[in-house]
Amino acid sequence: MRSPPPGFDAVFAAEAMEVLITLVGAPRANAYAEWWVGTVRRELLDWMLVFGWWQLRSVLAEYVDHYNGHRPHRTLGQAPPLGPDDPAVVVSAGRVVRRDRLGGRIHKYSQAA
């Protein structure tokens, strides 16, 4: 196994993160990463043209914000991983406002007061 470049682990240690060593050939070692990449491809990247690394970084940053802060997850009881932006208040006659993200590929819905 090749060792990481000098200072690689120091970046994670500075953020109080623990580095876990996984085997590359293990069947389930990268299951979560592969699942997330598949989700990003199906929901976003298969539907748009990316013209450079700068655009890819911008698009992925916007998607990660949507994924962690707004997109419902079945395993979390339809809540996003970082929790909802606003407490859920349902107004029966309220107006629903849609905000387009990533050129209309993703939408965020909220109730207007």
PDB file of C-alpha atoms in Angstrom:
ATOM      1  CA  MET A   1       0.000   0.000   0.000  1.00  0.00           C
ATOM      2  CA  ARG A   2       1.268   3.432  -0.909  1.00  0.00           C
ATOM      3  CA  SER A   3       1.515   5.974   1.855  1.00  0.00           C
ATOM      4  CA  PRO A   4      -0.138   9.385   1.418  1.00  0.00           C
ATOM      5  CA  PRO A   5       1.998  12.421   0.650  1.00  0.00           C
ATOM      6  CA  PRO A   6       3.602  14.223   3.617  1.00  0.00           C
ATOM      7  CA  GLY A   7       1.127  16.455   5.412  1.00  0.00           C
ATOM      8  CA  PHE A   8      -1.944  14.697   4.017  1.00  0.00           C
ATOM      9  CA  ASP A   9      -3.086  13.324   7.377  1.00  0.00           C
ATOM     10  CA  ALA A  10      -2.191  16.620   9.072  1.00  0.00           C
ATOM     11  CA  VAL A  11      -5.004  18.374   7.194  1.00  0.00           C
ATOM     12  CA  PHE A  12      -7.562  16.000   8.682  1.00  0.00           C
ATOM     13  CA  ALA A  13      -5.940  16.095  12.122  1.00  0.00           C
ATOM     14  CA  ALA A  14      -6.183  19.912  12.097  1.00  0.00           C
ATOM     15  CA  GLU A  15      -9.949  19.571  11.645  1.00  0.00           C
ATOM     16  CA  ALA A  16     -10.191  16.946  14.435  1.00  0.00           C
ATOM     17  CA  MET A  17     -11.109  14.226  11.925  1.00  0.00           C
ATOM     18  CA  GLU A  18     -10.026  10.623  12.257  1.00  0.00           C
ATOM     19  CA  VAL A  19      -8.545   8.923   9.185  1.00  0.00           C
ATOM     20  CA  LEU A  20      -9.888   5.414   8.620  1.00  0.00           C
ATOM     21  CA  ILE A  21      -7.905   3.033   6.437  1.00  0.00           C
ATOM     22  CA  THR A  22     -10.067   0.886   4.155  1.00  0.00           C
ATOM     23  CA  LEU A  23      -9.049  -1.833   1.773  1.00  0.00           C
ATOM     24  CA  VAL A  24      -9.381  -0.907  -1.884  1.00  0.00           C
ATOM     25  CA  GLY A  25     -10.441  -4.396  -2.942  1.00  0.00           C
ATOM     26  CA  ALA A  26     -13.036  -4.906  -0.196  1.00  0.00           C
ATOM     27  CA  PRO A  27     -16.502  -5.370  -1.748  1.00  0.00           C
ATOM     28  CA  ARG A  28     -18.301  -2.926   0.557  1.00  0.00           C
ATOM     29  CA  ALA A  29     -15.458  -0.535   1.330  1.00  0.00           C
ATOM     30  CA  ASN A  30     -16.669   2.225  -0.966  1.00  0.00           C
ATOM     31  CA  ALA A  31     -20.413   1.500  -0.962  1.00  0.00           C
ATOM     32  CA  TYR A  32     -21.424   4.840   0.557  1.00  0.00           C
ATOM     33  CA  ALA A  33     -19.177   6.864  -1.754  1.00  0.00           C
ATOM     34  CA  GLU A  34     -20.407   4.956  -4.794  1.00  0.00           C
ATOM     35  CA  TRP A  35     -24.024   5.438  -3.724  1.00  0.00           C
ATOM     36  CA  TRP A  36     -23.530   9.202  -3.304  1.00  0.00           C
ATOM     37  CA  VAL A  37     -21.721   9.552  -6.629  1.00  0.00           C
ATOM     38  CA  GLY A  38     -24.530   7.607  -8.313  1.00  0.00           C
ATOM     39  CA  THR A  39     -27.101   9.947  -6.741  1.00  0.00           C
ATOM     40  CA  VAL A  40     -25.208  13.034  -7.950  1.00  0.00           C
ATOM     41  CA  ARG A  41     -24.960  11.599 -11.451  1.00  0.00           C
ATOM     42  CA  ARG A  42     -28.620  10.564 -11.698  1.00  0.00           C
ATOM     43  CA  GLU A  43     -30.074  13.733 -10.206  1.00  0.00           C
ATOM     44  CA  LEU A  44     -27.668  16.308 -11.625  1.00  0.00           C
ATOM     45  CA  LEU A  45     -24.654  15.546 -13.772  1.00  0.00           C
ATOM     46  CA  ASP A  46     -26.431  13.337 -16.315  1.00  0.00           C
ATOM     47  CA  TRP A  47     -28.664  16.316 -17.100  1.00  0.00           C
ATOM     48  CA  MET A  48     -26.135  19.085 -17.691  1.00  0.00           C
ATOM     49  CA  LEU A  49     -22.953  19.925 -19.549  1.00  0.00           C
ATOM     50  CA  VAL A  50     -20.001  20.917 -17.406  1.00  0.00           C
ATOM     51  CA  PHE A  51     -17.398  23.032 -19.178  1.00  0.00           C
ATOM     52  CA  GLY A  52     -14.569  23.057 -16.662  1.00  0.00           C
ATOM     53  CA  TRP A  53     -13.413  22.239 -13.158  1.00  0.00           C
ATOM     54  CA  TRP A  54     -14.477  25.698 -11.889  1.00  0.00           C
ATOM     55  CA  GLN A  55     -18.052  25.082 -13.032  1.00  0.00           C
ATOM     56  CA  LEU A  56     -18.025  21.540 -11.636  1.00  0.00           C
ATOM     57  CA  ARG A  57     -16.931  22.822  -8.227  1.00  0.00           C
ATOM     58  CA  SER A  58     -19.643  25.474  -8.236  1.00  0.00           C
ATOM     59  CA  VAL A  59     -22.363  23.036  -9.336  1.00  0.00           C
ATOM     60  CA  LEU A  60     -21.312  20.400  -6.797  1.00  0.00           C
ATOM     61  CA  ALA A  61     -21.179  22.969  -3.972  1.00  0.00           C
ATOM     62  CA  GLU A  62     -24.743  24.057  -4.784  1.00  0.00           C
ATOM     63  CA  TYR A  63     -25.896  20.424  -4.990  1.00  0.00           C
ATOM     64  CA  VAL A  64     -24.236  19.487  -1.681  1.00  0.00           C
ATOM     65  CA  ASP A  65     -26.016  22.417  -0.024  1.00  0.00           C
ATOM     66  CA  HIS A  66     -29.318  21.192  -1.477  1.00  0.00           C
ATOM     67  CA  TYR A  67     -28.606  17.543  -0.608  1.00  0.00           C
ATOM     68  CA  ASN A  68     -27.640  18.175   3.025  1.00  0.00           C
ATOM     69  CA  GLY A  69     -29.944  21.071   3.819  1.00  0.00           C
ATOM     70  CA  HIS A  70     -33.123  20.682   1.779  1.00  0.00           C
ATOM     71  CA  ARG A  71     -33.519  17.314   0.027  1.00  0.00           C
ATOM     72  CA  PRO A  72     -35.708  14.842   1.959  1.00  0.00           C
ATOM     73  CA  HIS A  73     -34.131  11.508   2.911  1.00  0.00           C
ATOM     74  CA  ARG A  74     -36.284   8.425   3.518  1.00  0.00           C
ATOM     75  CA  THR A  75     -34.016   7.044   6.240  1.00  0.00           C
ATOM     76  CA  LEU A  76     -34.286  10.302   8.200  1.00  0.00           C
ATOM     77  CA  GLY A  77     -38.086  10.486   8.167  1.00  0.00           C
ATOM     78  CA  GLN A  78     -38.139  12.783   5.108  1.00  0.00           C
ATOM     79  CA  ALA A  79     -35.812  15.284   6.812  1.00  0.00           C
ATOM     80  CA  PRO A  80     -32.504  16.502   5.356  1.00  0.00           C
ATOM     81  CA  PRO A  81     -29.263  15.477   7.139  1.00  0.00           C
ATOM     82  CA  LEU A  82     -28.590  18.965   8.495  1.00  0.00           C
ATOM     83  CA  GLY A  83     -32.196  19.449   9.561  1.00  0.00           C
ATOM     84  CA  PRO A  84     -34.822  21.711   8.016  1.00  0.00           C
ATOM     85  CA  ASP A  85     -34.117  25.413   7.417  1.00  0.00           C
ATOM     86  CA  ASP A  86     -37.322  26.525   9.052  1.00  0.00           C
ATOM     87  CA  PRO A  87     -39.620  24.711  11.446  1.00  0.00           C
ATOM     88  CA  ALA A  88     -42.420  22.972   9.595  1.00  0.00           C
ATOM     89  CA  VAL A  89     -45.475  25.187   9.784  1.00  0.00           C
ATOM     90  CA  VAL A  90     -48.333  24.199   7.521  1.00  0.00           C
ATOM     91  CA  VAL A  91     -50.750  26.936   6.590  1.00  0.00           C
ATOM     92  CA  SER A  92     -53.745  25.533   4.738  1.00  0.00           C
ATOM     93  CA  ALA A  93     -54.321  28.605   2.567  1.00  0.00           C
ATOM     94  CA  GLY A  94     -50.681  29.638   2.282  1.00  0.00           C
ATOM     95  CA  ARG A  95     -48.966  30.402  -0.986  1.00  0.00           C
ATOM     96  CA  VAL A  96     -46.143  28.066  -2.030  1.00  0.00           C
ATOM     97  CA  VAL A  97     -43.058  29.669  -3.542  1.00  0.00           C
ATOM     98  CA  ARG A  98     -40.594  27.735  -5.703  1.00  0.00           C
ATOM     99  CA  ARG A  99     -36.949  28.747  -5.969  1.00  0.00           C
ATOM    100  CA  ASP A 100     -35.057  27.233  -8.881  1.00  0.00           C
ATOM    101  CA  ARG A 101     -31.513  26.022  -8.264  1.00  0.00           C
ATOM    102  CA  LEU A 102     -28.884  24.967 -10.773  1.00  0.00           C
ATOM    103  CA  GLY A 103     -30.717  26.385 -13.756  1.00  0.00           C
ATOM    104  CA  GLY A 104     -34.035  24.825 -12.805  1.00  0.00           C
ATOM    105  CA  ARG A 105     -32.739  21.278 -12.399  1.00  0.00           C
ATOM    106  CA  ILE A 106     -33.464  21.348  -8.669  1.00  0.00           C
ATOM    107  CA  HIS A 107     -36.235  23.251  -6.907  1.00  0.00           C
ATOM    108  CA  LYS A 108     -36.687  24.422  -3.329  1.00  0.00           C
ATOM    109  CA  TYR A 109     -40.258  24.911  -2.150  1.00  0.00           C
ATOM    110  CA  SER A 110     -41.361  27.006   0.803  1.00  0.00           C
ATOM    111  CA  GLN A 111     -44.516  28.682   2.038  1.00  0.00           C
ATOM    112  CA  ALA A 112     -44.786  32.424   1.745  1.00  0.00           C
ATOM    113  CA  ALA A 113     -46.282  34.310   4.640  1.00  0.00           C
TER     114      ALA A 113
END
